[in-house]
Coordinates of C-alpha atoms and ligand atoms in Angstrom, one line a residue:
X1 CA 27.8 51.4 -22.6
X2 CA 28.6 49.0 -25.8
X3 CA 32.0 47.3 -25.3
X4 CA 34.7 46.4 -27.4
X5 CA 36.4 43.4 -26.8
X6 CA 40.1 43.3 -28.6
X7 CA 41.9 39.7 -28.4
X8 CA 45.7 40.2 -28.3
X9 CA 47.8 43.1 -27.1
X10 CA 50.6 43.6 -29.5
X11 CA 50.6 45.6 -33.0
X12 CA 47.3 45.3 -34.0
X13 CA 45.7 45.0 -30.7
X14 CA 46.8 48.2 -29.4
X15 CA 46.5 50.1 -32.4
X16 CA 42.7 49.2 -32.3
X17 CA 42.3 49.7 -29.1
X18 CA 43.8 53.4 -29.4
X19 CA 42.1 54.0 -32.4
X20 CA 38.8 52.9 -31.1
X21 CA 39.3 54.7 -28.2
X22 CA 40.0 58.2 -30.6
X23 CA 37.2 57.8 -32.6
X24 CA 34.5 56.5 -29.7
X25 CA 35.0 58.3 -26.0
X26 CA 32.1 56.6 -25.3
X27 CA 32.9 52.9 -25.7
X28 CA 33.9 50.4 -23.0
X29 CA 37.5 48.8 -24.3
X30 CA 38.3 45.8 -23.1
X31 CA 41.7 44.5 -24.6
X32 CA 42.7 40.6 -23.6
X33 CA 46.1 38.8 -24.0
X34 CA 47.6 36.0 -22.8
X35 CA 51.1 37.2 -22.6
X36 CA 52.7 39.2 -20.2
X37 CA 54.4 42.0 -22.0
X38 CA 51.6 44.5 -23.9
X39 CA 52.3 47.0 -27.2
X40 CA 55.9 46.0 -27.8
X41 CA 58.3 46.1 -31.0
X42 CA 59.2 42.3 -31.7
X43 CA 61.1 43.9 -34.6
X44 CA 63.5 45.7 -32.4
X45 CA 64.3 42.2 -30.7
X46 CA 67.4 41.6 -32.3
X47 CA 69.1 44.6 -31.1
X48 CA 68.1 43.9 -27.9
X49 CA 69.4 40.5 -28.1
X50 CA 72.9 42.3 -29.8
X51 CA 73.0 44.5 -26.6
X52 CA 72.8 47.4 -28.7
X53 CA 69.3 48.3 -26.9
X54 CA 70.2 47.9 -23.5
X55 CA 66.5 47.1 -21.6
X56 CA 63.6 45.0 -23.2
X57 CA 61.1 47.5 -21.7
X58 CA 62.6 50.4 -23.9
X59 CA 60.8 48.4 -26.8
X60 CA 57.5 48.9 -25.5
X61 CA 55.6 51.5 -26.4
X62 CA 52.9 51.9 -23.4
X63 CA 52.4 50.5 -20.5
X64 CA 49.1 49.1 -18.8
X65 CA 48.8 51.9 -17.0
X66 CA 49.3 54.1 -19.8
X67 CA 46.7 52.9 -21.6
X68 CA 44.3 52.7 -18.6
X69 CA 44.5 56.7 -18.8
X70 CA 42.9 56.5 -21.9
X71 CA 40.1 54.3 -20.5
X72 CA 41.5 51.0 -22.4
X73 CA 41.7 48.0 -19.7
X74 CA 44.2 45.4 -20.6
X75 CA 43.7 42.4 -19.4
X76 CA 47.3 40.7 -19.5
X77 CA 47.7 36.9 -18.9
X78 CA 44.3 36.3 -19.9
X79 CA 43.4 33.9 -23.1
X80 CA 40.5 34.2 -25.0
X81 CA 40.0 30.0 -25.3
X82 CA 36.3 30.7 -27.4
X83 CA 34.4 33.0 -29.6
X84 CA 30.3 32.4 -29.1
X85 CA 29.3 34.5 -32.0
X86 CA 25.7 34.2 -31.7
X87 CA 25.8 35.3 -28.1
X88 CA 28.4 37.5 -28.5
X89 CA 30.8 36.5 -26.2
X90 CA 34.1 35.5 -25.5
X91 CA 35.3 32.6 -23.2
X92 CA 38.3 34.2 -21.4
X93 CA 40.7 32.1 -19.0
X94 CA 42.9 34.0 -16.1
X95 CA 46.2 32.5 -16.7
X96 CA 47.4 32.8 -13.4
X97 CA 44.2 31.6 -11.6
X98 CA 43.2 29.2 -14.1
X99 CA 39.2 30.5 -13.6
X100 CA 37.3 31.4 -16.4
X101 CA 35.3 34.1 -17.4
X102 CA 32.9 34.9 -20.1
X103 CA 33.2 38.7 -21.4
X104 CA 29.8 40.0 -23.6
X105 CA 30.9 42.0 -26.2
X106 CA 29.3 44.4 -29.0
X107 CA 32.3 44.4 -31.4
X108 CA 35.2 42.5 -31.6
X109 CA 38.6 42.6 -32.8
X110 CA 40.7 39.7 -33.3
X111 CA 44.4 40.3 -33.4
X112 CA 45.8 37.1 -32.3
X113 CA 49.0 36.9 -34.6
X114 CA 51.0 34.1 -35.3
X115 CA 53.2 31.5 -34.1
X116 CA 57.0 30.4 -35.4
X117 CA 56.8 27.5 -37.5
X118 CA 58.8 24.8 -35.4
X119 CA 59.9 22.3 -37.8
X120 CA 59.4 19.1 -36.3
X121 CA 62.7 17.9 -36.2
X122 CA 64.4 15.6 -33.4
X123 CA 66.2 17.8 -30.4
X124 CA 64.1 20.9 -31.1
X125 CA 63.6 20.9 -27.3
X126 CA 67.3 20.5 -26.3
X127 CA 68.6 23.5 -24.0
X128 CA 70.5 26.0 -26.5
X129 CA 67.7 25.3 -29.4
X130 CA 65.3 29.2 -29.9
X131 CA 62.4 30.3 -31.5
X132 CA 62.3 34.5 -31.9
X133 CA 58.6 36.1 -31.4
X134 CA 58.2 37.8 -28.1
X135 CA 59.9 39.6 -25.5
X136 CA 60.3 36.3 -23.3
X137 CA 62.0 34.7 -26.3
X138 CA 64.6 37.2 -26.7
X139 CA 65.4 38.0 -23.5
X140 CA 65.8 34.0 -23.1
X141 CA 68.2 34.2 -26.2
X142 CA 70.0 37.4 -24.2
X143 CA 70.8 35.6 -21.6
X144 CA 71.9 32.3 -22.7
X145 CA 74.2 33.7 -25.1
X146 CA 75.3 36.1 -22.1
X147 CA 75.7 33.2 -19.9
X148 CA 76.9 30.4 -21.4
X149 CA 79.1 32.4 -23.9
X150 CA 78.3 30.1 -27.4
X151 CA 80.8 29.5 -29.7
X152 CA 79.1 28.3 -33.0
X153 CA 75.5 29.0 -33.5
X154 CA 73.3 28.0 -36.9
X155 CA 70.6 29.8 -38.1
X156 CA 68.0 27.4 -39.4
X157 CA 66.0 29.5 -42.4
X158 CA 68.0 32.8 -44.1
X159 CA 64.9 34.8 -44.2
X160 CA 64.6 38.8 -42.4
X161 CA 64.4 37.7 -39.1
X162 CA 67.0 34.5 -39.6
X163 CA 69.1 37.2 -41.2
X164 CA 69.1 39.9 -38.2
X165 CA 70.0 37.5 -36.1
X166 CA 73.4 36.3 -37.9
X167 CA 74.1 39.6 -37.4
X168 CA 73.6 40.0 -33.8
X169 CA 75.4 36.5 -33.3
X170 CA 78.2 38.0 -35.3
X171 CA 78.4 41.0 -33.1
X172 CA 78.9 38.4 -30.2
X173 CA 81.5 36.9 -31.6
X174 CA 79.7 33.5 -32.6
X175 CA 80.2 31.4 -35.6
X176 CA 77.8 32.1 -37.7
X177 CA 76.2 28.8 -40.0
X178 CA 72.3 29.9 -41.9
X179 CA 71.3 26.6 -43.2
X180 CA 68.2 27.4 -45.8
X181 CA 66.1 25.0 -47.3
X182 CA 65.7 26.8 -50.5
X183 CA 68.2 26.8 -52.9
X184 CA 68.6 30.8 -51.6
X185 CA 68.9 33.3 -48.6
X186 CA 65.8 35.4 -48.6
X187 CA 63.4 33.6 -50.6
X188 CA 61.3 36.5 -51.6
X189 CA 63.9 38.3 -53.6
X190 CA 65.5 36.8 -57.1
X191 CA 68.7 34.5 -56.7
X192 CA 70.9 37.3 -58.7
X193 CA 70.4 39.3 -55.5
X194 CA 70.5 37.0 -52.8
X195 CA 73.7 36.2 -54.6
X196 CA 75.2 39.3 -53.4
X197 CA 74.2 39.1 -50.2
X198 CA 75.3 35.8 -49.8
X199 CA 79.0 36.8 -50.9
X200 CA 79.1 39.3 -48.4
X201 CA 78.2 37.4 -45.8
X202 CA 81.0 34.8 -46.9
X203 CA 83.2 38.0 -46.5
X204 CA 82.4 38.9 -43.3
X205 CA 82.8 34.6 -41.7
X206 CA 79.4 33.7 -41.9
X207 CA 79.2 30.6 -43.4
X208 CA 76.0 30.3 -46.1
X209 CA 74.7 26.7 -47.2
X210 CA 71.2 26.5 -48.8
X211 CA 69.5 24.0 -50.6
X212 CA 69.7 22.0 -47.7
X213 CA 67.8 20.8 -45.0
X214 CA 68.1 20.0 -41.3
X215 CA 67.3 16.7 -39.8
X216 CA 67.7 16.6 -36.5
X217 CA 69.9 18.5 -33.3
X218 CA 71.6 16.8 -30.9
X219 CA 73.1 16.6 -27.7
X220 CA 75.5 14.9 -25.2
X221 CA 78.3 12.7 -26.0
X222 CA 76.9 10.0 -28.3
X223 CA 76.2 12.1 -30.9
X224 CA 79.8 13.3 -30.5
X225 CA 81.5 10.3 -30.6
X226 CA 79.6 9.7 -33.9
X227 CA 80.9 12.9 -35.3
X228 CA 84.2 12.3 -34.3
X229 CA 85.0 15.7 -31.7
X230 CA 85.8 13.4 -29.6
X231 CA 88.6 15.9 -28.1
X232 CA 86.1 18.8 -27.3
X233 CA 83.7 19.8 -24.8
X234 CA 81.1 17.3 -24.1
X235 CA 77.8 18.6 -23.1
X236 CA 74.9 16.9 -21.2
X237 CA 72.8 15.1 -23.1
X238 CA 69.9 17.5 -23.0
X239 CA 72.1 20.5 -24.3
X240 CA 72.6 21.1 -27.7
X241 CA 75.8 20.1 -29.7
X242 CA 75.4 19.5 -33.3
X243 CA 73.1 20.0 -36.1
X244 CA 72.4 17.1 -38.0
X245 CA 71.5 18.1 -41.9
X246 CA 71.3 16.5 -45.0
X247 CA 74.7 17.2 -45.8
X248 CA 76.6 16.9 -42.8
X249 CA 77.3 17.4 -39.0
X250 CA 77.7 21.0 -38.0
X251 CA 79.2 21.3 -34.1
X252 CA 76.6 24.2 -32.8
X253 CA 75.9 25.3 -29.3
X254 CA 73.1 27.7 -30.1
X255 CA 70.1 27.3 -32.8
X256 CA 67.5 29.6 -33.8
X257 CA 64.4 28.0 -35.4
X258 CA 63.3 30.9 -38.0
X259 CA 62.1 29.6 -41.4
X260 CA 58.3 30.9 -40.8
X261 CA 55.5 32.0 -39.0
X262 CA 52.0 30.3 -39.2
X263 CA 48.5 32.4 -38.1
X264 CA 46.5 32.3 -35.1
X265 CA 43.5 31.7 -36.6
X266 CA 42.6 28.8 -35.0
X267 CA 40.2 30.5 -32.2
X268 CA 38.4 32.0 -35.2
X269 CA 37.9 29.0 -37.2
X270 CA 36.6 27.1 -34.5
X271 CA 34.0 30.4 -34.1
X272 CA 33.0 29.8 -37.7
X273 CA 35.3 32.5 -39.7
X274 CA 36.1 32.2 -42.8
X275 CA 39.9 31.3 -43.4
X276 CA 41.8 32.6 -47.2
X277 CA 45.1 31.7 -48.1
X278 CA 47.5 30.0 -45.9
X279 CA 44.6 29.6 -43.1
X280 CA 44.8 33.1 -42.4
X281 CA 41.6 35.0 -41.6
X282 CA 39.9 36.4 -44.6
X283 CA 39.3 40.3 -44.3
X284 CA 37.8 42.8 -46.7
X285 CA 39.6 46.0 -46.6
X286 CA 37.0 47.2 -43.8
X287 CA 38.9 44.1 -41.7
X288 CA 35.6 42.8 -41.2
X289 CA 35.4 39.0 -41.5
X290 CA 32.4 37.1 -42.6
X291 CA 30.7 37.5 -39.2
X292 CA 28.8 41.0 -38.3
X293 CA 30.6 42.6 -35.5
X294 CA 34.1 40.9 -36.0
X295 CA 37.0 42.5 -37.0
X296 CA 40.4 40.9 -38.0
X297 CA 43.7 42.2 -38.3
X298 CA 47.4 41.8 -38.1
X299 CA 49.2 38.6 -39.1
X300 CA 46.4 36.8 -37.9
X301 CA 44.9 37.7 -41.0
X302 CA 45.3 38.3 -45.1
X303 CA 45.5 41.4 -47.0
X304 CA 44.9 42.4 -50.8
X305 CA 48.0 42.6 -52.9
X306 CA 47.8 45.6 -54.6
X307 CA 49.9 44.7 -58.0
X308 CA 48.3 41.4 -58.7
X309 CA 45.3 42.1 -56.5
X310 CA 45.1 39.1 -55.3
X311 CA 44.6 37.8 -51.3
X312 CA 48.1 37.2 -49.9
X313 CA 49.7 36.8 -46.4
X314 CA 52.4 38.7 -45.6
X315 CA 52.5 39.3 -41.7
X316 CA 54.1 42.7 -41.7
X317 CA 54.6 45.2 -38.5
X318 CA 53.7 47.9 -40.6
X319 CA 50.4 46.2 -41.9
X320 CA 49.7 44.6 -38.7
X321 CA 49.2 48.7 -37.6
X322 CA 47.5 50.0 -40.5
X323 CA 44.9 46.7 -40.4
X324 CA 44.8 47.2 -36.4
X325 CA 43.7 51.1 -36.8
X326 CA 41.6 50.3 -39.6
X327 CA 39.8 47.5 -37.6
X328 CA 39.5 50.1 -34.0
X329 CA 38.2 53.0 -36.2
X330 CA 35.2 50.7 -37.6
X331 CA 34.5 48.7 -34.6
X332 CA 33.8 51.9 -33.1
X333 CA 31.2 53.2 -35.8
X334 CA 33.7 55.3 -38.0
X335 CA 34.3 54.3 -42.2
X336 CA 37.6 53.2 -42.3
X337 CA 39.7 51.4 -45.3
X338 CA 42.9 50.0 -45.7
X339 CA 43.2 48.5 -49.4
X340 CA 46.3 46.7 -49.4
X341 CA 50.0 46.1 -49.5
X342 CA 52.8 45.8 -52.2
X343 CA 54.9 43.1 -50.3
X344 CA 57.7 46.0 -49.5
X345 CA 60.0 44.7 -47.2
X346 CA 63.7 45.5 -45.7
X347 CA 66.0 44.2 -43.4
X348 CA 70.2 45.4 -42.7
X349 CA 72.8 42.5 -42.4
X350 CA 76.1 43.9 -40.7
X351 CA 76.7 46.6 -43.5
X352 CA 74.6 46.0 -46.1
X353 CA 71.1 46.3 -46.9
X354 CA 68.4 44.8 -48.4
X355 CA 64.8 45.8 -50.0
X356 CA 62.2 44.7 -52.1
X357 CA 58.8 45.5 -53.4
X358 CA 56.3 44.5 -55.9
X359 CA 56.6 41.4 -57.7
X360 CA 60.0 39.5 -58.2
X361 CA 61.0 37.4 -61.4
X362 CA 59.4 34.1 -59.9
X363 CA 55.9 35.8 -58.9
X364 CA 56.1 37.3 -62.5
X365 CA 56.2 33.8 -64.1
X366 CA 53.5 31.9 -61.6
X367 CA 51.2 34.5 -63.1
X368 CA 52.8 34.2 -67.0
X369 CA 53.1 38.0 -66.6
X370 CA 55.4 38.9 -69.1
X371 CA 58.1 41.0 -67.5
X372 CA 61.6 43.1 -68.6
X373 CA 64.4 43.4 -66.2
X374 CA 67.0 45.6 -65.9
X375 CA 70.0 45.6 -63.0
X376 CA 72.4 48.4 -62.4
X377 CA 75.3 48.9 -59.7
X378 CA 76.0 52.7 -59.0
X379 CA 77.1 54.5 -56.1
X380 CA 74.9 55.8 -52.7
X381 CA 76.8 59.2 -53.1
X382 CA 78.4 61.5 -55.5
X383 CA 81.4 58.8 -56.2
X384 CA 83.6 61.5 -54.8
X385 CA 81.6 61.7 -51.4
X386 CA 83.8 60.2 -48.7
X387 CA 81.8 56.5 -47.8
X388 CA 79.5 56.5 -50.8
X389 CA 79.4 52.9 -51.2
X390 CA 78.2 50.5 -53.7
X391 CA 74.3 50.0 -54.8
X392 CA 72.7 47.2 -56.9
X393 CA 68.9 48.0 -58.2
X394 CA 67.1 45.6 -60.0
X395 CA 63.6 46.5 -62.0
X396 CA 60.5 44.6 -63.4
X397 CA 58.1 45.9 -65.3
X398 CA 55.9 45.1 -67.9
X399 CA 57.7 45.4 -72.0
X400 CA 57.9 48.8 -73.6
X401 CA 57.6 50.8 -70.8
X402 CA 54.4 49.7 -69.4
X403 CA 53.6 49.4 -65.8
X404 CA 56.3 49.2 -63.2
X405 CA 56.0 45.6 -61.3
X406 CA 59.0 45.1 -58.8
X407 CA 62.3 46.5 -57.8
X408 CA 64.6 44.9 -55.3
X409 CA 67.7 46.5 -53.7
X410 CA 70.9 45.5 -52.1
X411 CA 73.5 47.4 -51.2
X412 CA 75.6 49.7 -48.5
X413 CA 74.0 52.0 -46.1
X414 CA 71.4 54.5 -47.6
X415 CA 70.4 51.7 -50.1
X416 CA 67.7 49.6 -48.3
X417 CA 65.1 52.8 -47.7
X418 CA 65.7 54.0 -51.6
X419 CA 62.8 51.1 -52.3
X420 CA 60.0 53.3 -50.8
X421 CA 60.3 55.5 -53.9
X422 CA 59.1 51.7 -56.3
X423 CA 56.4 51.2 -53.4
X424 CA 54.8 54.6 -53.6
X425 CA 55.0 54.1 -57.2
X426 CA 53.8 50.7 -57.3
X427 CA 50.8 51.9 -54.7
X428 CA 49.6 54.4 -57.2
X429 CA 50.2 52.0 -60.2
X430 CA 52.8 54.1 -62.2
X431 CA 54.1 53.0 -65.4
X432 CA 57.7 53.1 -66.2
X433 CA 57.3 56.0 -68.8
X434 CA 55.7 58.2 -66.2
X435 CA 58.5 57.2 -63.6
X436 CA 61.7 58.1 -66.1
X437 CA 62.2 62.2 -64.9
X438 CA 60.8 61.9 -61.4
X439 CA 62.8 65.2 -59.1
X440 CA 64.6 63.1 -56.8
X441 CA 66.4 65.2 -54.3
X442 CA 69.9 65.6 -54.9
X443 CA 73.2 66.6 -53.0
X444 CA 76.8 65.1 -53.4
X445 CA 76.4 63.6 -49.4
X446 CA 73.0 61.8 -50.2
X447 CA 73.1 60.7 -54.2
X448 CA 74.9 61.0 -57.4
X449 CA 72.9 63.6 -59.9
X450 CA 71.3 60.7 -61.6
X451 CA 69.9 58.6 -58.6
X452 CA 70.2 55.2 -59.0
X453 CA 66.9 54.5 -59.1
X454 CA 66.3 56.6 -61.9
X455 CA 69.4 55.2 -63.5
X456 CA 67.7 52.0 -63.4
X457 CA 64.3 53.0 -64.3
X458 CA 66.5 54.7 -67.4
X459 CA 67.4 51.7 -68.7
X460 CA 64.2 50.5 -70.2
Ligands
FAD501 P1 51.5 39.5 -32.6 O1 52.7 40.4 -32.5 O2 51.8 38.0 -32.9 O3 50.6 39.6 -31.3 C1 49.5 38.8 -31.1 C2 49.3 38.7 -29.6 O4 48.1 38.0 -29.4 C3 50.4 37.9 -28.9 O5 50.7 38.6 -27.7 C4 49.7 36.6 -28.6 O6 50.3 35.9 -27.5 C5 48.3 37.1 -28.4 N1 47.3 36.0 -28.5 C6 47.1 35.1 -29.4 N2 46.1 34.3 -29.2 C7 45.5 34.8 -28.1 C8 44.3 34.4 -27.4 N3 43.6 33.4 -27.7 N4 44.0 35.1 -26.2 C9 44.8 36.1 -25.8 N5 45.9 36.5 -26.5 C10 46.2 35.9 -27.6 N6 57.8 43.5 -39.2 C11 58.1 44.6 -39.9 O7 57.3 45.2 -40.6 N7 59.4 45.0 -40.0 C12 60.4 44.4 -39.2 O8 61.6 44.8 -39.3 C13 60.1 43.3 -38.5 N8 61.0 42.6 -37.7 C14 60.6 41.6 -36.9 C15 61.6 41.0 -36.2 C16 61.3 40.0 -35.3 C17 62.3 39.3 -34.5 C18 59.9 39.5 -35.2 C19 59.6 38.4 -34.3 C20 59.0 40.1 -36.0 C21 59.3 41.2 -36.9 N9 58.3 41.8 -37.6 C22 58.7 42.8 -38.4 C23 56.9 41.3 -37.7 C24 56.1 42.1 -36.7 O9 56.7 42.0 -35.4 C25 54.7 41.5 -36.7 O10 54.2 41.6 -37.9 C26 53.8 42.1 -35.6 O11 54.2 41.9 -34.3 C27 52.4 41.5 -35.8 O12 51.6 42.1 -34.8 P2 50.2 41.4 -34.4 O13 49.6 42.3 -33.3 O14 49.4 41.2 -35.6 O15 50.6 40.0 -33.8

């Protein structure tokens, strides 16, 4: 029986290994990771942190077991440490015996994912300093802020995931501080509407301060004398007190580390895979790499931009499952394609709700694309509605009504999800003539007559 042989158990793992497993009966799958916890949703982590989803094993999606029903062994706590391509094989430690095994394999797929980016500052090991990726991370975050009860926590990096979290802090009761590097929260959108964003979250007590960068966290009562809180609380040395940044000293008992995410494409280098931009592994839309009979997908590895079509990383959930699916259905001898992604993205901060897709203003000029914009604010509802609330759309596309080339969207609830009508258009490369009387639904509860994406398109 010809075996496939998946490396990592999340996202892309699974979805390969299902796949596989609908489009072969007849294969062995054999589906290795070094973690504990298999299949789960590390987007809904935050609002299991907030408390708001009560159990961490409500984000998983199957279980071991589950999946041994439909013939798919998982092997958990076991890490792949090398790829023999020639031979094909895989080198495969048991974590808990420390004995090693080597596994022959007639396809492979590798869905390793990545790793935060931990800045290498001084104190990033004190007790109270986080990193958010996996289940054990955020039920460590859980119960620290459950125990210990933080006053004043900083969020080093205002991206999605730096974002969600302020939120769940918020809901906690913590001071809030995101410290961003960049001279802007959310560094793929334009500053005009990161602005608005930021002024909300002024409004709501979180405190905002980009453009600046931390140095070091500290601990214990040296670092306090120095600041001068001399009259507070004095922790042990080895638990976290203040952020040190460029700027100044903010007093902070909790820190989350979240200005990135690197690949794990170091097994597959060392195998001799070919690497694309920002080391991630190179793919073509078959997820095959430059080796016969390995597949790569996830945010382990790149994807096509759609718009530019260019090779871009952007480690999605959403891609890591279509790449994952696309990757079991050919490693099992089906003709599958997944051509590429748009760069649509979306997160919610306490009430209000962010989106983009497509290119932004600064993508536009790294490329000399020539670009028009247009912004509007209008309302989520008929302005009669009771709770239609306020929406900002922004639009690029090329002049005279040419091609449509980004949109970006902040605003109150029933905004954010608005942005899947630019990504579909976008997908099918849609100009901004053919976009001006597109039959958006209507009623007074959901959208004024004119929607206000088509009062935006409408402008050009
Ligand atoms: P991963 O989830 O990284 O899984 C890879 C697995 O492989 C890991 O278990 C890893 O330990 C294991 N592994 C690595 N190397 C080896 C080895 N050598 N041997 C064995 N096992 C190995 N995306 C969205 O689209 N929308 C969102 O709202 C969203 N929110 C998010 C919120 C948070 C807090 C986080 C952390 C992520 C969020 N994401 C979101 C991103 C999304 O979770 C990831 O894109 C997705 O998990 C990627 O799946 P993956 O299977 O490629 O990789």
């Amino acid at each position: 029986m010809a075996i496939l042989a998946v490396i990592g158990g999340v996202a892309a793992g699974m979805s390969a290994a299902a796949k596989a497993r609908r489009t072969n009966a007849d294969l062995e799958i054999r589906v290795y990771t070094d973690e504990a916890h298999i299949s789960y949703g590390a987007c809904g982590l935050p609002y299991y942190i907030s408390g708001e989803i009560e159990k961490e094993t409500r984000l998983m999606a199957r279980s071991v077991e589950q999946f041994a029903t439909l013939g798919i062994k998982v092997f958990t706590r076991y890490r792949v440490e090398e790829i023999r391509p020639r031979d094909q094989i895989i080198q495969v430690r048991n974590l808990n015996t420390g004995e090693m095994t080597e596994v022959a394999y007639d396809q492979l797929v590798i869905a390793t994912g990545a790793s935060v980016l931990v800045p290498p500052v001084e104190g990033r090991d004190l007790t109270g300093v986080f990193k958010l990726r996996n289940v054990v991370d955020g039920v460590a975050i859980r119960r620290y802020i459950e125990e210990t009860k933080p006053k004043a926590g900083v969020i080093v990096g205002g991206g999605y995931i730096g974002l969600e979290m302020a939120e769940t802090m918020h809901r906690y009761g913590i001071k809030v501080t995101i410290v961003e590097m960049a001279p802007q929260i959310v560094p793929n959108m334009d500053k005009d509407m990161a602005q608005i964003l930021e002024n909300y979250l002024i409004s709501q007590g979180i405190e905002v301060r980009t453009a600046e960068k931390v140095l070091s966290l500290r601990g214990g009562r040296e670092s306090i004398d120095q600041a001068g809180f001399s009259g507070e609380e004095v922790f042990p040395p080895d638990r976290l007190q203040q952020v040190i940044t460029e700027r100044g000293i903010i007093p902070a008992d909790l820190v989350l580390l979240s200005v990135g995410v690197v690949p794990n494409s170091q097994l597959a280098e060392k195998a001799g895979i070919e690497l694309g931009v920002r080391r991630a592994i190179r793919i073509n839309s078959r997820m095959e790499t430059n080796l016969p009979r390995i597949y790569a997908a996830g945010d382990c590895a790149n994807t096509t931009h759609l718009v530019t079509g260019e090779e871009v990383y952007i480690p999605m959930g959403t891609t890591a499952n279509k790449q994952g699916r696309t990757a079991g259905e050919n490693a099992a001898g089906g003709k599958a394609e997944f051509k590429g992604v748009v760069g649509t993205g979306i997160a919610k901060v306490l009430d209000l709700e962010i989106a983009r897709t497509g290119l932004n203003e600064r993508e536009c000029q790294d490329r000399d694309l020539p670009y028009e914009v247009r912004i509007i604010k209008a309302w989520t509802k008929a302005g009669y509605y009771p709770g239609a609330g306020q929406i900002h759309v922004k639009v690029l596309a090329q002049k005279s009504g040419g091609r449509l080339l980004g949109a970006q969207i902040v605003g109150q609830a029933g905004s954010g999800k608005r942005i899947d009508v630019f990504a579909a258009a976008l997908t099918l490369g849609a100009t901004i003539e053919q976009l001006k009387d597109l039959d958006l639904a209507y009623a007074p509860p959901f959208a004024p007559v004119y929607d206000p994406i088509l009062v935006a398109i409408n402008q050009f």
